[in-house]
Short mmCIF file of C-alpha atoms in Angstrom, two decimals:
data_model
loop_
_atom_site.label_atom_id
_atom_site.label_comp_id
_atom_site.label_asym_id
_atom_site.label_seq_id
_atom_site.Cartn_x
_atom_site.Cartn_y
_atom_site.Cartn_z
CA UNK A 1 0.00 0.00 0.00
CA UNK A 2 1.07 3.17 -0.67
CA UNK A 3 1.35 6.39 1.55
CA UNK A 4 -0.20 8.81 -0.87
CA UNK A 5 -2.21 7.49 -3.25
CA UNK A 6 -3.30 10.04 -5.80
CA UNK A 7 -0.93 11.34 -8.01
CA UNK A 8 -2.72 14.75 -8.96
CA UNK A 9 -1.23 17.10 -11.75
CA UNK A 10 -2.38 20.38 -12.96
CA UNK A 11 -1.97 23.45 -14.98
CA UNK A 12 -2.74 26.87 -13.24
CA UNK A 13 -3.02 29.91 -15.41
CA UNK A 14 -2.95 33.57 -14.20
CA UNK A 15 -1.24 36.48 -12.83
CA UNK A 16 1.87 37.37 -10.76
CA UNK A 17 1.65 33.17 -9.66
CA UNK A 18 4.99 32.78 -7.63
CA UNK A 19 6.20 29.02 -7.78
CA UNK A 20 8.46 29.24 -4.55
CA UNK A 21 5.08 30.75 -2.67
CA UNK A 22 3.16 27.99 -4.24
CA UNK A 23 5.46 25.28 -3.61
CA UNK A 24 6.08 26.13 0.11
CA UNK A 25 2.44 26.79 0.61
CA UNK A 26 1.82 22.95 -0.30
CA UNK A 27 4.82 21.93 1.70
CA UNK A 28 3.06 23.20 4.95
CA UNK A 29 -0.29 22.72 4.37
CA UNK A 30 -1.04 19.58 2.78
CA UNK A 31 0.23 15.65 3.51
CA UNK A 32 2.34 14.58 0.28
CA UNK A 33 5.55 13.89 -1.64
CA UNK A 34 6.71 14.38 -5.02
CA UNK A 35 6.12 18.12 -5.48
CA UNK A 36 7.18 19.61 -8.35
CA UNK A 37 5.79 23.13 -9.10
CA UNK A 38 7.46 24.62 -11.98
CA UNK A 39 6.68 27.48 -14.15
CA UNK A 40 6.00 31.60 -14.55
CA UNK A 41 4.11 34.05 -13.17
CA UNK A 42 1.06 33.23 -15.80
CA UNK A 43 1.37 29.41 -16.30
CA UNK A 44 2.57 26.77 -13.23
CA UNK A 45 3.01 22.99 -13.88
CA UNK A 46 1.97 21.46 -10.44
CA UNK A 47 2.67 17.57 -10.08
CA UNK A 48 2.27 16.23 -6.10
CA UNK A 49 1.33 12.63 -4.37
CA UNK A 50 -1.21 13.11 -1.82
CA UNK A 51 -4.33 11.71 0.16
CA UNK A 52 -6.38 14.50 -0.05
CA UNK A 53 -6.56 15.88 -4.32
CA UNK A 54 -9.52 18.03 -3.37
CA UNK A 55 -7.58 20.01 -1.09
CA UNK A 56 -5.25 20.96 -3.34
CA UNK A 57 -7.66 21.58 -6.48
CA UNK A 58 -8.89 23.99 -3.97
CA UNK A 59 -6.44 26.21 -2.88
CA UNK A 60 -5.25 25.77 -7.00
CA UNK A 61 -8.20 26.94 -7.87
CA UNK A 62 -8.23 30.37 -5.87
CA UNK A 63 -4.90 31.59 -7.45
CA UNK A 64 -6.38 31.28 -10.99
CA UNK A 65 -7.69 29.44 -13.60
CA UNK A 66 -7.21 25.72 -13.18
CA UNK A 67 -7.13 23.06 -15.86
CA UNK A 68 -5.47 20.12 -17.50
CA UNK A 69 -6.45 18.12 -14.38
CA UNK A 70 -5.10 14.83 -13.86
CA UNK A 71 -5.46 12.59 -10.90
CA UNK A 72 -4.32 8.92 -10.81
CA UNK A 73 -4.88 6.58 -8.54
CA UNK A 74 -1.52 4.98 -7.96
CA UNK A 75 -2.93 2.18 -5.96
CA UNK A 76 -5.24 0.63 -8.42
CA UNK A 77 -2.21 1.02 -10.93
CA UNK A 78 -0.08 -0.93 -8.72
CA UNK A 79 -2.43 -3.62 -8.83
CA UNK A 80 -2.92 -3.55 -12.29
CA UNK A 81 -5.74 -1.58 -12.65
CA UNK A 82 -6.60 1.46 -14.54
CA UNK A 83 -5.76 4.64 -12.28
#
């Protein structure tokens, strides 16, 4: 079993975003590994391994448009499933 089971990745699009702010946010708030937040200050790549997807979709969503979404469930892949 895994720790964090859904690997969520989005796209964020809008204005002055600040990827060290974004990334150190998630760091402190949220229960995960794997973050990667990479980007500019109109478009951020976000990639993280967490419990908890909504969470994250939600504070994504209030620092802009939010799409691209992708969330995988890495324990059904494990097993051979579709994630």
């Amino acid at each position: 079993m895994l720790e964090y089971r859904y690997d969520t990745q989005l796209l964020i699009e809008g204005k002055g975003l600040d990827e060290n702010a974004i990334n150190s946010y998630i760091e402190s708030h949220f229960k995960g590994d794997c973050l990667l937040v990479v980007g500019d200050e109109t478009l951020i790549k976000l990639h993280f391994h967490t419990n908890e997807p909504w969470l994250v979709l939600e504070y994504c969503a209030g620092l802009g448009e939010v799409y691209d979404i992708v969330i995988e469930d890495m324990d059904r892949q494990s097993r051979g499933l579709k994630g």
